Every structure is written in C-alpha cells, then in structure tokens.
Coordinates of C-alpha atoms and ligand atoms in Angstrom, one line a residue:
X17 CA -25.3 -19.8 6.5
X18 CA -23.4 -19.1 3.7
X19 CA -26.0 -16.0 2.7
X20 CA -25.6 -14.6 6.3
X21 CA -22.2 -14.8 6.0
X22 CA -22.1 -12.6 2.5
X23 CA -24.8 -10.2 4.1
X24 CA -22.5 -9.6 7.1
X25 CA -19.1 -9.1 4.9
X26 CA -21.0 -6.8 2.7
X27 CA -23.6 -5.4 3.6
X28 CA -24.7 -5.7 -0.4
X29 CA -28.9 -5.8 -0.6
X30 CA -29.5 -8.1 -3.4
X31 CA -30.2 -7.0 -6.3
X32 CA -33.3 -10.1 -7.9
X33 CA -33.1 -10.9 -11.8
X34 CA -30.8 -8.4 -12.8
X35 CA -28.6 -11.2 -15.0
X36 CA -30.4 -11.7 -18.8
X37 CA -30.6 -15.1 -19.4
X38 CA -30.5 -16.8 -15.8
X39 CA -34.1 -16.9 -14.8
X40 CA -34.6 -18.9 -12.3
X41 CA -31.5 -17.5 -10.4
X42 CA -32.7 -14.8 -8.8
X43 CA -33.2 -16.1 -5.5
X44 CA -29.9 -17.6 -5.5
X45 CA -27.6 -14.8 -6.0
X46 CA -25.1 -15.3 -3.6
X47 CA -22.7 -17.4 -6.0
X48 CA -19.3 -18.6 -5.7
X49 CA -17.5 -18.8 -9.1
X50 CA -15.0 -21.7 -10.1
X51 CA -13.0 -21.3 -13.2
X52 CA -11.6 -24.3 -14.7
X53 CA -9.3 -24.0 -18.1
X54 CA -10.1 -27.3 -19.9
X55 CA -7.2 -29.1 -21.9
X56 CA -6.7 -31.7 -18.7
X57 CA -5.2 -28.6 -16.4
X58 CA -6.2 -29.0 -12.7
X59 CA -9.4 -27.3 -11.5
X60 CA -8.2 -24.1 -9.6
X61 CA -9.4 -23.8 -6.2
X62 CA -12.7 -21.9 -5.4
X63 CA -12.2 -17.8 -5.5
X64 CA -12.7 -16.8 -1.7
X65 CA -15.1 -14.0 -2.1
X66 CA -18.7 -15.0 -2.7
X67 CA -20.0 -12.4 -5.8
X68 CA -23.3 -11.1 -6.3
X69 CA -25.2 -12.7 -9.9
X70 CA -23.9 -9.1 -11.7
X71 CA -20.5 -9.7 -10.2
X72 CA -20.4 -12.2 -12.9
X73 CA -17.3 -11.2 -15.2
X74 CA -17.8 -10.2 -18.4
X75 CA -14.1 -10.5 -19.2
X76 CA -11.0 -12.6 -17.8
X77 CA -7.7 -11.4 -18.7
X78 CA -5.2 -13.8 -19.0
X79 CA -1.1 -12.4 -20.1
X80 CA 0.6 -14.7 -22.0
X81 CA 4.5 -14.7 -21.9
X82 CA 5.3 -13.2 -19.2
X83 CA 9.0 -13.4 -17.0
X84 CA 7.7 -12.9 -13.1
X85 CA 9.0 -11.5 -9.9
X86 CA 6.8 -12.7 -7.7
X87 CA 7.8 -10.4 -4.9
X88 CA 10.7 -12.5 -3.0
X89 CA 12.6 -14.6 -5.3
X90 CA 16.2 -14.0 -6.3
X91 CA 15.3 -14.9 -10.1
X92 CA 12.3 -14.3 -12.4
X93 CA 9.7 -17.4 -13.4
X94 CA 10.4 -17.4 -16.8
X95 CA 7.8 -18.4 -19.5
X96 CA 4.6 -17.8 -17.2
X97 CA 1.0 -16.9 -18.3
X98 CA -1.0 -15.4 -15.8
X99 CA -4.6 -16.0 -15.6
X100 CA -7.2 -12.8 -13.7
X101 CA -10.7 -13.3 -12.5
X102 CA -12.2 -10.7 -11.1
X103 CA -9.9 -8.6 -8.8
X104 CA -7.4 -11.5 -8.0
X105 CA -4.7 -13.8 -9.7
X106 CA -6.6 -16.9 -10.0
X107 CA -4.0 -19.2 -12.0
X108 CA -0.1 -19.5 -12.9
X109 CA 1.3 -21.6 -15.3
X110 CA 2.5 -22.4 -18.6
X111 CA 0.6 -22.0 -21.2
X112 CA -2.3 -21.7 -20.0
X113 CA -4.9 -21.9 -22.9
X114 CA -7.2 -18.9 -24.2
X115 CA -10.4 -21.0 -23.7
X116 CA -11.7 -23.1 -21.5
X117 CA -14.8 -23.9 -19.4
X118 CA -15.7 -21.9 -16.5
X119 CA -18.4 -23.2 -14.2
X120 CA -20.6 -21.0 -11.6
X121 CA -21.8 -22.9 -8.6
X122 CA -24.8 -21.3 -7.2
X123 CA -27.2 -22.1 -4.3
X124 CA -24.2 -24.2 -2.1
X125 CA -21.2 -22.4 -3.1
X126 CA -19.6 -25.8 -2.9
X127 CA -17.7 -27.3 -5.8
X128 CA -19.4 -29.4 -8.2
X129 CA -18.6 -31.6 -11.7
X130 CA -16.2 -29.5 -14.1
X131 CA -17.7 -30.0 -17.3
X132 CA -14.9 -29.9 -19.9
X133 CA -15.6 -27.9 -23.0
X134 CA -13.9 -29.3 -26.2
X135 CA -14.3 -27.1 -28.9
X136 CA -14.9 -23.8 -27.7
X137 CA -13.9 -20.4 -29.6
X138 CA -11.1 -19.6 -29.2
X139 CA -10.4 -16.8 -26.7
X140 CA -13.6 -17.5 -24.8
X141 CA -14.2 -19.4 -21.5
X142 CA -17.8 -20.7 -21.5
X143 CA -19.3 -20.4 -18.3
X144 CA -21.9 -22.8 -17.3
X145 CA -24.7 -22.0 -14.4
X146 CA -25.8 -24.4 -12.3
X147 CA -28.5 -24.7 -10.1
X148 CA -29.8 -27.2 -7.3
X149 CA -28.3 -30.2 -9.2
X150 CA -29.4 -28.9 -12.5
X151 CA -27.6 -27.2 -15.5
X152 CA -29.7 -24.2 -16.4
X153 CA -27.9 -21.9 -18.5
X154 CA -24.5 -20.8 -20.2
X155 CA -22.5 -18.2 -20.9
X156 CA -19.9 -17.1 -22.7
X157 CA -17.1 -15.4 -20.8
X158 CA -14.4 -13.1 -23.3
X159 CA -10.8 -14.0 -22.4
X160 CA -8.5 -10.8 -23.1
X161 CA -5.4 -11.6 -23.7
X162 CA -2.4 -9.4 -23.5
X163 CA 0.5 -10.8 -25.1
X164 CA 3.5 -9.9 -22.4
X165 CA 6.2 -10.3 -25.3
X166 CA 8.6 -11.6 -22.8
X167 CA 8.6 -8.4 -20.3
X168 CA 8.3 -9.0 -16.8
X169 CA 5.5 -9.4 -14.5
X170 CA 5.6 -8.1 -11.0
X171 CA 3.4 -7.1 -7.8
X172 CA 2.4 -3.4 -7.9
X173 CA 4.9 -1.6 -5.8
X174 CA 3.7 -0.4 -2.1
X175 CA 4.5 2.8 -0.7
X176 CA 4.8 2.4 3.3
X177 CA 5.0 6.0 4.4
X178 CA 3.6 8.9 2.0
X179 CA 1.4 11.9 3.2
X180 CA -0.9 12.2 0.5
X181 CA -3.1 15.4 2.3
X182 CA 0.1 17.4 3.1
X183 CA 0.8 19.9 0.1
X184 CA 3.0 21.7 1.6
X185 CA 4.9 23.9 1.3
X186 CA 5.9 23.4 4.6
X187 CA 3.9 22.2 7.7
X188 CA 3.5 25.4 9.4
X189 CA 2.1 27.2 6.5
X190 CA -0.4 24.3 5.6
X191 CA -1.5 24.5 9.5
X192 CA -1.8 28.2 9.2
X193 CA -4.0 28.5 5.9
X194 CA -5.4 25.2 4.2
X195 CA -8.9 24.5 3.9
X196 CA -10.1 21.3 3.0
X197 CA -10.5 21.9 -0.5
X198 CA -7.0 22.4 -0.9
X199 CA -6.2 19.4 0.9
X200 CA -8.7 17.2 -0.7
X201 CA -7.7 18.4 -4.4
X202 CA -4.2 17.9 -3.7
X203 CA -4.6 14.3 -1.8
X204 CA -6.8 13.6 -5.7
X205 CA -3.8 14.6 -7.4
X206 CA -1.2 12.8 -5.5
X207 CA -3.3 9.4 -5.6
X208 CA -3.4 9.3 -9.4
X209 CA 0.2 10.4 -9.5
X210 CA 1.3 7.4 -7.5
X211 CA -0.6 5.1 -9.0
X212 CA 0.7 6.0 -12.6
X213 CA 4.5 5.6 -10.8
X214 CA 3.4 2.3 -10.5
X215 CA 2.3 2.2 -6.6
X216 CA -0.6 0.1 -6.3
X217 CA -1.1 0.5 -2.3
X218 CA -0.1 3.5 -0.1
X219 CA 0.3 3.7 3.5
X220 CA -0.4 7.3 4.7
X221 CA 1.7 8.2 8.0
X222 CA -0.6 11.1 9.2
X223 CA -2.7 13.6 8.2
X224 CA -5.4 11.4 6.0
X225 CA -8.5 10.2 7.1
X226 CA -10.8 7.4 5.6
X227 CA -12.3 10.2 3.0
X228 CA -9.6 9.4 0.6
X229 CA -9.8 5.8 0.9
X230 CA -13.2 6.0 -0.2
X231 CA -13.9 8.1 -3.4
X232 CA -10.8 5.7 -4.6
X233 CA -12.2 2.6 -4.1
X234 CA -15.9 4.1 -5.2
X235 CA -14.0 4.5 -8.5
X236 CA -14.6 8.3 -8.3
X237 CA -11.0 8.7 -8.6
X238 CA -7.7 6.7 -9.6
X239 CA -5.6 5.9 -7.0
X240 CA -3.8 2.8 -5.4
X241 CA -5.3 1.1 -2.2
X242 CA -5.0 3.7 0.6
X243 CA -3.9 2.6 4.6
X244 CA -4.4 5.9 6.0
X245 CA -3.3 6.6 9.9
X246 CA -5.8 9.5 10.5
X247 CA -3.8 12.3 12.6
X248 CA -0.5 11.9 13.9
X249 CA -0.4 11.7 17.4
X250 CA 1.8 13.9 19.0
X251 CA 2.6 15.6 22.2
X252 CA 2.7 19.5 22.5
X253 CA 5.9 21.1 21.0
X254 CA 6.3 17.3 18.9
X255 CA 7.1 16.6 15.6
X256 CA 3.5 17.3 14.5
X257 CA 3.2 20.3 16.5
X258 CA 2.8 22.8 13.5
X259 CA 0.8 25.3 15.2
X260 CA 1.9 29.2 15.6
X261 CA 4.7 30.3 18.2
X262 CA 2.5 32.0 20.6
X263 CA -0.9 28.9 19.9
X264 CA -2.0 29.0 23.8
X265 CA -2.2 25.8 25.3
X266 CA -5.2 24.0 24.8
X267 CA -6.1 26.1 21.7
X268 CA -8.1 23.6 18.7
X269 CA -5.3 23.9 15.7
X270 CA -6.6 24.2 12.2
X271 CA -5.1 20.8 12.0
X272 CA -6.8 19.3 14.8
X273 CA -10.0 21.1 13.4
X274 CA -9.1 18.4 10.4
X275 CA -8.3 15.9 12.6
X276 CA -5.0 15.9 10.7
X277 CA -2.6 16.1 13.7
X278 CA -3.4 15.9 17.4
X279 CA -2.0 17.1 20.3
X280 CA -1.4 14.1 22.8
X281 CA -0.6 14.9 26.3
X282 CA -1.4 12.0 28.4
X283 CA -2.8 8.4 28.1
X284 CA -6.6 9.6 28.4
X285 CA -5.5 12.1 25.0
X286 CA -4.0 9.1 23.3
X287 CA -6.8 6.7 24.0
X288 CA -9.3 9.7 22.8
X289 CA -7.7 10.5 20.0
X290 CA -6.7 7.2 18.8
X291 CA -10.3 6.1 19.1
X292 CA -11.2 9.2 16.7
X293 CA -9.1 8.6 14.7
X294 CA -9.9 4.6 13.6
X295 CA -13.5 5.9 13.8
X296 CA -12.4 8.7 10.7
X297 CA -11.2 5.8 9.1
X298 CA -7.5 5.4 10.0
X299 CA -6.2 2.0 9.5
X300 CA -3.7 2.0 11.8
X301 CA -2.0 4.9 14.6
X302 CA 0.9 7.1 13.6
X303 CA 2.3 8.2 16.8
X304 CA 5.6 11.0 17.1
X305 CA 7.9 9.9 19.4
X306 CA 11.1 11.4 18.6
X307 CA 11.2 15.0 17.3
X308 CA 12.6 16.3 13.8
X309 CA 14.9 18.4 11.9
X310 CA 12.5 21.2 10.1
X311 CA 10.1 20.8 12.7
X312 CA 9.9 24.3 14.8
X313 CA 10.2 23.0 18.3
X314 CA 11.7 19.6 18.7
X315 CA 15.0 18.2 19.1
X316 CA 15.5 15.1 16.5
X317 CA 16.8 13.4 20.1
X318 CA 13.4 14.0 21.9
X319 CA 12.0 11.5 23.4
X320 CA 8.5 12.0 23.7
X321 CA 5.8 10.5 24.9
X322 CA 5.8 7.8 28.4
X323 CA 6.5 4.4 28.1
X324 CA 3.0 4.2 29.2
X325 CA 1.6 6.7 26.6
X326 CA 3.1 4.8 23.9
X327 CA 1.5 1.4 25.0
X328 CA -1.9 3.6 25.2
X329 CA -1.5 3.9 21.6
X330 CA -0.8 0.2 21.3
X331 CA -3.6 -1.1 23.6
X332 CA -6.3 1.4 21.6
X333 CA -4.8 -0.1 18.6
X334 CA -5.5 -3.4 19.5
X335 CA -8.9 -3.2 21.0
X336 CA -9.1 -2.8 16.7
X337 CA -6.9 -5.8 16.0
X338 CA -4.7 -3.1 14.7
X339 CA -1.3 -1.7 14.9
X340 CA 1.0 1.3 16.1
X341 CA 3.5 2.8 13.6
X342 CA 6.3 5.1 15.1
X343 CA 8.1 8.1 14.3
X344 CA 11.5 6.7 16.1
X345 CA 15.2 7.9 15.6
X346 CA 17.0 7.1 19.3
X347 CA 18.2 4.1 19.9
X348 CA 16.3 4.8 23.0
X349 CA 13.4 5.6 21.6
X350 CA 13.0 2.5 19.5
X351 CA 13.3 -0.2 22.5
X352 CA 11.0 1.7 23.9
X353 CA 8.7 1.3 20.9
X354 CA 9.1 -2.5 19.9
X355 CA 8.8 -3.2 23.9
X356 CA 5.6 -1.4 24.0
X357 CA 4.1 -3.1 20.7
X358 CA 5.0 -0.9 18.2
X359 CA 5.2 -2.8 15.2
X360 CA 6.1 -0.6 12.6
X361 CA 9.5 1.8 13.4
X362 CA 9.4 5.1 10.9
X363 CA 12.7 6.2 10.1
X364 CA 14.4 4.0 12.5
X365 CA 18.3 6.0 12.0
X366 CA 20.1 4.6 14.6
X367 CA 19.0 1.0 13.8
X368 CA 21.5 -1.4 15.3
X369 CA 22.1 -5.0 15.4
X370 CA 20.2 -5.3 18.9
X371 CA 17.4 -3.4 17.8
X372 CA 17.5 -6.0 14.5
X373 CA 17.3 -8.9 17.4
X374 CA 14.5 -7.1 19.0
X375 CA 12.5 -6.6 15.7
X376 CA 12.8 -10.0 14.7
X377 CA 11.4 -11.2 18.3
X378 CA 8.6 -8.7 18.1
X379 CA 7.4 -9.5 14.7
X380 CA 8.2 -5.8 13.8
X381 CA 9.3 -4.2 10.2
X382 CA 11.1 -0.8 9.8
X383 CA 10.6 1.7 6.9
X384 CA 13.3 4.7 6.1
X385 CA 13.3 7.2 3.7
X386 CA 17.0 6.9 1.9
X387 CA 17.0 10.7 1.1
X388 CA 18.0 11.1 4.7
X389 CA 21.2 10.0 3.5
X390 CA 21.9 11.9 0.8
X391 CA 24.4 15.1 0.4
X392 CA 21.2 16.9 -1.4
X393 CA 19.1 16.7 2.0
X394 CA 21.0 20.0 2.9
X395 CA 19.2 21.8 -0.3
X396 CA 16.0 21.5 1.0
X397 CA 14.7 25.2 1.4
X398 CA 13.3 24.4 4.6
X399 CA 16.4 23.0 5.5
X400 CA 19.0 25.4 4.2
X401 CA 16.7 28.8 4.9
X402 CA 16.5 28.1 8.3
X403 CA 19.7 28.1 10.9
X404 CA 18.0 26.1 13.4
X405 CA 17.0 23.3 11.0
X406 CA 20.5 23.2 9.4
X407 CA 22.0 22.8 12.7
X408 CA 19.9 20.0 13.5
X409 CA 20.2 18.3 10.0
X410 CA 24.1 18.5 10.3
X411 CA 24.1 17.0 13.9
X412 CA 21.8 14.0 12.9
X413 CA 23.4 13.1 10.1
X414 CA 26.4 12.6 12.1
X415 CA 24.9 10.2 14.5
X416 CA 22.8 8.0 11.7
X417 CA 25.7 7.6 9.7
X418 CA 26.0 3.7 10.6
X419 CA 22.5 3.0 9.5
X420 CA 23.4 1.4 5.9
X421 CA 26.2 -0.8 7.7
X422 CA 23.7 -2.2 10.3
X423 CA 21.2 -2.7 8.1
X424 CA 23.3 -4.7 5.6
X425 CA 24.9 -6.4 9.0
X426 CA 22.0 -7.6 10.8
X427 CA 19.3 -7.2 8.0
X428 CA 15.2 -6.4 9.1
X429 CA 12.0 -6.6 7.2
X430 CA 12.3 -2.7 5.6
X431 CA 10.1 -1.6 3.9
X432 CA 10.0 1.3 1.2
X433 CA 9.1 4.4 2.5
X434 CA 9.7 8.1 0.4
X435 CA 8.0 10.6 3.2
X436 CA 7.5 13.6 0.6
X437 CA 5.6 16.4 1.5
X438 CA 5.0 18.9 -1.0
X439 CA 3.7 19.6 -4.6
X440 CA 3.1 16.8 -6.8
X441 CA 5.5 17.2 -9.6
X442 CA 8.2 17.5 -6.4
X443 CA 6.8 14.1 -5.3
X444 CA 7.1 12.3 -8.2
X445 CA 10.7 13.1 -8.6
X446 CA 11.7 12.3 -4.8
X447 CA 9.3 9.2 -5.5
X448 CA 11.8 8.1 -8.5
X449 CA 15.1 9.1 -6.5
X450 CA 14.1 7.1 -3.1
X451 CA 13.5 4.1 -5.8
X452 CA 17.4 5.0 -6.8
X453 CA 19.0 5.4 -3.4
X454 CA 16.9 1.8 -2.6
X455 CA 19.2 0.4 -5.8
X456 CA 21.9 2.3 -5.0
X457 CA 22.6 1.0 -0.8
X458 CA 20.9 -2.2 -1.2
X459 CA 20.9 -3.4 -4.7
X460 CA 17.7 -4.4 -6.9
X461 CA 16.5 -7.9 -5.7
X462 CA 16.2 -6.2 -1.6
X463 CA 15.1 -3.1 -3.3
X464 CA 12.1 -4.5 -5.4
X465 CA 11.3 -6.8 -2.2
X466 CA 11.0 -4.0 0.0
X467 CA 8.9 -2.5 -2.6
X468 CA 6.5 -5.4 -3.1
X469 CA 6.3 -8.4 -0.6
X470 CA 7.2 -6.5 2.6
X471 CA 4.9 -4.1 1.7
X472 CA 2.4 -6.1 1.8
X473 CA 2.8 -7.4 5.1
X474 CA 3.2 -4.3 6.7
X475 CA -0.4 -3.2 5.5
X476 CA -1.8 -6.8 6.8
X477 CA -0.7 -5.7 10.1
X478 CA -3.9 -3.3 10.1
X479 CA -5.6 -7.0 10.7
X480 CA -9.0 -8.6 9.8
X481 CA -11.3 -5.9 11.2
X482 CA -9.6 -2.5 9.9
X483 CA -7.7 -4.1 7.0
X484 CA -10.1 -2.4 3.8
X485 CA -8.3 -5.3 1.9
X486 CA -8.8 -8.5 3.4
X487 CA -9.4 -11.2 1.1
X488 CA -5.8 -11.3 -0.6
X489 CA -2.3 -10.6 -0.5
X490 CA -0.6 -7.6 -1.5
X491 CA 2.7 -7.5 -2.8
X492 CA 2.9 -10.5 -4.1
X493 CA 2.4 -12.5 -7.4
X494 CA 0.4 -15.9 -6.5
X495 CA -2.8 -17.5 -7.1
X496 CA -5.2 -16.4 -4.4
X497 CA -3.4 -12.7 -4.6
X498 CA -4.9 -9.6 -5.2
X499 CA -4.7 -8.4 -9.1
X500 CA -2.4 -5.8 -8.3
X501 CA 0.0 -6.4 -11.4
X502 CA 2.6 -4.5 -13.3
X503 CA 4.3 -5.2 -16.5
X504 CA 8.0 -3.2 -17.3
X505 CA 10.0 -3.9 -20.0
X506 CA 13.3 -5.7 -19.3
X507 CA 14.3 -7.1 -16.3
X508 CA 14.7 -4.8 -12.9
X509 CA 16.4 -7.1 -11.1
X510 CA 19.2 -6.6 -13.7
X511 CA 18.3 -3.3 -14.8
X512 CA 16.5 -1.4 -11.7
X513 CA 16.2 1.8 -13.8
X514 CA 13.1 0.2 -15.4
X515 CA 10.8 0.7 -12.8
X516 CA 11.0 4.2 -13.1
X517 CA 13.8 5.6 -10.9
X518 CA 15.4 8.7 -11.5
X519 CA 19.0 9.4 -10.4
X520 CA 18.6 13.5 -9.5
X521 CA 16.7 14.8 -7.2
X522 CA 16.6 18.8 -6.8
X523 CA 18.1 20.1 -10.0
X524 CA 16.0 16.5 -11.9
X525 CA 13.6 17.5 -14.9
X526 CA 10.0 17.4 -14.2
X527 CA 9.0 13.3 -14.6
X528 CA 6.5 11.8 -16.7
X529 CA 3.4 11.3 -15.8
X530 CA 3.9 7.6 -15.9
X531 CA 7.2 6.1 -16.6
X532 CA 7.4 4.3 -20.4
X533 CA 9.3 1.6 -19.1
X534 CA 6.1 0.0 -16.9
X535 CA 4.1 -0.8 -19.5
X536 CA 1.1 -1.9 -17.7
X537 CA -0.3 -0.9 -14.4
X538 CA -3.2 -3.2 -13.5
X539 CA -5.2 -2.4 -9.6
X540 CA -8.0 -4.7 -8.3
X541 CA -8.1 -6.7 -11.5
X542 CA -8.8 -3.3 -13.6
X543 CA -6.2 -2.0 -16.1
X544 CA -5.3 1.9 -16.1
X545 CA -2.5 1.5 -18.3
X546 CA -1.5 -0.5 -21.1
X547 CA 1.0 0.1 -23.8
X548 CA 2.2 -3.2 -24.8
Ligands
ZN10 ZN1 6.3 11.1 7.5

C-alpha cells in the first residue's frame, strides 16, 4: 500500500543496496524518517514524504538563536532554534540540543519506540535503522549548526507576478526578434537574481512555460520555486497582443510560435489554449482582460473577453484543480472576474470596498504592482517616448488614485507583486523599490505578510494536481513547512530597509547582487548563501 503510494507520487525506480552499512535494507527502501532530539523533548511528528534509503540525510541543520517572523504575526518569536531535515522545518523551540537520537522506521512507515541516546557527541544525531521489529544498524547523522547571533528568521519572500522570460526591451521588440536562446538565458539570469534578492518562490504571469521550472528544481540552475502561467491569454488587439501593425488575422506570432502569448478569440480558443498551456507546464491560467498603458492597441478601460470566455478559462482551469489569475483594472471588469471564478485579480486599480466584500466571499486574493503609483512611472521610456502611452498613463492614474485608501479601508489578501519586464540589473532595482513602496503605503508588518504568508497561499491555489510543491507550506515558518528560510540582520518589522529595499528607482545605483543585510538564503532545505 504504502510502496504503491510512493511509486505513484514519484515515479522514483528504486535504487537496491545503494546505502553502506544497511544490508538487509534493500528491499525495504521506501522509509519514512522520524527524528527525535533526546533530553526528554517530545517526539516530532512523522515527516510526510516517504524518502528513498539514499534520501537519508547526511546533515541536519539546526539555527540556534534566532528571533522569527513566522509570516503573520505582529511580533517576532524571540529566542527560537530552528531545527531542518531534509527540505522542511521539522522542529521549533528553545533550545533545542545539538544531539540527539534520530530513528528511521522502515518496512511500515509507522512510528515505533524512540530510543533515547545519552551520551552522544556532541553536534551529532545518531540515527538508528530499524527493521521488521529488529534494530539492525546505526548511523551517525552531522548536525550543522549555524549560530543565528540573535538576527531574525523569516519565510523566503514570494514574488506573485514576475515575467521571468520577458527581457525586454519592450514587448513588441521581444515578439519581433527573440529566439529562444535569448529567452532561455535571460529567464537563467533572472531566476538566480531573484533568488539572491531573497525570493524563494515566483509566480510567473505569462510568457514561461514548465522548461524553467524544471532545470531549477533539477539543480541545473539556482532559482526559487517557479509557478509559471504558460502564455497569457488574450484576445486580438489585448494586452498581450504584441504582434506587428499590419500581423493579418489569424497569422502564428513569434510569440504564439513560443507559446508565450496567445491569441483568444472565443471559448473554443480559450479552452484550446488553456489546455496547451497546463500541458507546457503552466500552473495556473493568466488571462488579459482589461487592456494597458504601453500596450499598442488597447485601452487600459477595455473590457475584454465575454463573461462566458472568462468562465472558459476558469472551467479549463478546474478540470486541473487549478486556478484563473486576471489582468483586471475596471471596476467592471473585476466583478466580472471574481463572479466567474477568478481567483487571483492582477493589478486590481480600481479596487473598492464592494469588490473587498466580493473577494472575501469568493475566497480570492489581489496582487498590485505599487510602482503604478509612483510620480517616476511617467519616466519609463516606453511611457514618456510614446504620446499615445503617456496619454493613457496620465488618464489612469487619475481614475486609480483611491486604490491605497480602499485598500487600507476595506483590507484584502494582497499579495506582492513587482511586474518588471526588462534587463536584469533594471529588475533588481524595481524588485528593491516595489519592496519600498510596500513599506512606504502599508507599513512593514502588511508588507512582509504580503511577501511571505499570502504568498504562499496564492501559489496553493494551483491545488494538489498542478501544485509542483505539495507537500508543505510556503511562506510560512512552522514545523511541517517547507525549508524555505532567510536570515537578515536586525529586525524588518522595525527596520524594513533590511530586507533589501531600495528607495530610487530610475536614477538608483546598480544593486548588489545579493543584499548584505540577508545574511542567509536557505531553498528546499539547501543553503545558497551564508555569511553569518
Ligand atoms: Zn504582468
């Protein structure tokens, strides 16, 4: 049953004897590990994910002194150590000792006797196999321990709408000439670049398949977990219409060639190319249903798409026990959205207090990029070089100038969302200011939520089936939770600056390539940066 079960999640073919010293094992290698931390402390509950014999950990890291945000509170848990087994937090506490015993149930996977080690080394957890009712072997387990020094511990921050395959430098151009070397290179660079900002998940809004995804959780390259939507969906002349002035109708784009964007005309298009798209590997649908301001064809205030169009994308999303997130600015727009299904509204500007109500009934979140806010949004070349997109900037500004107010008035679940499409280096400055604007309209406590705990609930929406993540939380720091874990001197909730915001944006210096305030950035249990 229970080796049915692992060869279903995993699809791992076992690999017989390949453990020194547990002969006699071989046959049972679908293991469930328990670690107990002798000294009297409670036995922590079973880890959820059965491990194959070489999953056995040859290290455990446990931070000592550590003040946490675990994602929601108002104030930090102060004095915590932080036990990690494997990819996930597997205990909280004080003091938690550098040794212990560690026992590895085999053949059952239920729980058995904790035998309680008494004078073990010190920083080593001894590990004892057991098989069929009978002890057969031991091992010794290193404990790495990294002294916190009273810094704080916090969830990896999540990045709810990036486009890590869109280099720009601007959409038309990129549909006109990339290939998908440039694209792949630059969606490389961008991943390692966000995770070294600290971002330990990214949602992709359009324009990345499940490619990405997967050379990062190979370990061919660094990157944080990756949610990508596939291609926008959007109808002809819509917001991901990039193609040339005179493209015929009907004529494949060099982005649809890509399967980057899509042009969606009617419900049969949006149930095709929704399909193709959770079949590239999208985790969710991105669909355009209000226009833009530097997009060539679209009024911000278009409404696009039918109600029943909309609810295509929803019902092709559920056959996947998935999720819709829209590109919404109308008020109009957005009922229309959250009565179809919609979960996740993009943007959102003319967020009100009834569309607040509406969310809250529907179980939906809302993400916005603060730099729509911002007096600098008018020195965007694409922006300021081109009459038509000025005009258009100018006139939505107007109208989504209550959006702060409402949103402090009749709060939602937002989360943090930076939209940046161009070079790297650009990125990683608007990356640091959309962390600043978050401190400066909402203050650090909603900020560092946004960025952690809602976060992680948005990408859960992708559900059980397309979630790539399922076996933990994200975005939050608790036993049972994905090791997604960073460590930044001070304390952000007092002083935000330390997770590494950055108060210019178009006239900033270049950034670093990681900020020297987080200290430690820690994915999946594995540490790619530490200088404490
Ligand atoms: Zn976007």
């Amino acid at each position: 049953m229970l080796k049915n079960l692992y060869l279903q999640r995993s699809r791992i073919v076992p690999a017989m004897g390949v453990i020194n010293g547990l002969s006699g094992l071989a046959s049972a290698w679908w293991v469930f590990v328990a670690v107990t931390v002798a000294l009297g402390l409670s036995v922590a509950a079973l880890l959820a994910r059965p491990a194959m014999a070489e999953e056995y950990p040859d290290q455990v890291i446990l931070f000592k002194n550590v003040n946490i945000f675990d994602g929601k509170s108002e104030k930090l848990t102060e004095d915590q150590d932080v036990l990690v087994v494997r990819n996930k937090i597997h205990k909280i506490d004080k003091e938690i000792p550098t040794g212990g015993s560690y026992e590895v149930e085999v053949t059952t996977g239920g729980q058995r006797k904790i035998k309680v080690v008494s004078d073990f080394a010190p920083s080593v957890y001894e590990i004892t196999v057991m098989e069929a009712g009978a002890e057969t072997t031991k091992k010794e387990v290193e404990v790495q321990v990294i002294d916190g020094g009273g810094r704080t511990l916090l969830p990896g921050f999540i990045e709810n709408h990036a486009h890590l395959m869109l280099p720009g430098p601007t959409l038309p151009a990129m549909e006109a000439n990339s290939t998908w070397e440039d694209l792949a290179i630059h969606g490389t660079k961008m991943a390692e670049m966000y995770l070294m900002q600290g971002f330990t998940t990214v949602r992709d809004a359009g324009g990345a398949n499940g490619g990405l995804r997967r050379a990062i959780d190979a370990g061919e390259i660094d990157g944080p977990r990756h949610y990508p939507s596939g291609a926008f969906l959007s109808t002809r002349g819509g917001h991901a219409d990039f193609a040339n002035y005179t493209a015929p109708v009907g004529e494949a784009s060099n982005f649809s060639r890509l399967n980057m964007a899509q042009e969606v005309d009617n419900v049969g298009d949006v149930h095709k190319f929704g399909r193709n798209n959770f079949r590239m590997g999208a985790t969710q649908l991105k669909y355009m249903q209000s226009g833009g301001v530097v997009s060539a064809f679209d009024p911000w205030q278009l409404l696009a798409g039918s109600p029943e169009e909309i609810a295509a994308a929803v019902q092709v999303a559920n056959e996947y026990g998935s999720y819709v997130m829209a590109h919404s600015y109308r008020k109009k727009a957005i009922m229309t959205a959250l009565n179809a299904g919609v979960r996740s509204i993009e943007h959102g500007f003319m967020f009100d207090c009834e569309i607040s109500e509406l969310m809250k009934e529907k179980g939906a979140y809302i993400t916005t990029n603060l730099t729509a806010f911002d007096p600098n949004l008018f020195d965007i070349p694409a922006i300021k070089q081109v009459p038509a997109s000025l005009r258009k900037a100018r006139s939505a500004t107007k109208k989504f100038g209550n959006y702060i107010d409402n949103m402090k008035k009749c709060p939602a679940k937002r989360g943090f969302h930076t939209d940046c499409v161009g070079t790297v280096d650009a990125c990683n400055i608007q990356i640091a200011y959309e962390k600043h604007l978050n401190n400066e309209f909402f203050g650090s406590h909603a900020s560092l939520v946004a960025m952690t705990s809602v976060g992680g609930e948005i990408a859960a929406l992708s559900g059980d089936f397309m979630n790539p993540y399922p076996e933990g939380k994200l975005g939050v720091i608790e036993e049972g939770a994905y090791a997604d874990i960073l460590i930044v001197d001070g304390n952000p909730l007092e002083d935000f600056s330390v997770v590494g915001s950055g108060d210019k944006w178009f006239d900033a210096e270049p950034r670093p390539e990681s900020p020297e305030t987080i200290r430690l950035i820690m994915k999946d249990g594995k540490v790619y940066k530490n200088t404490l």
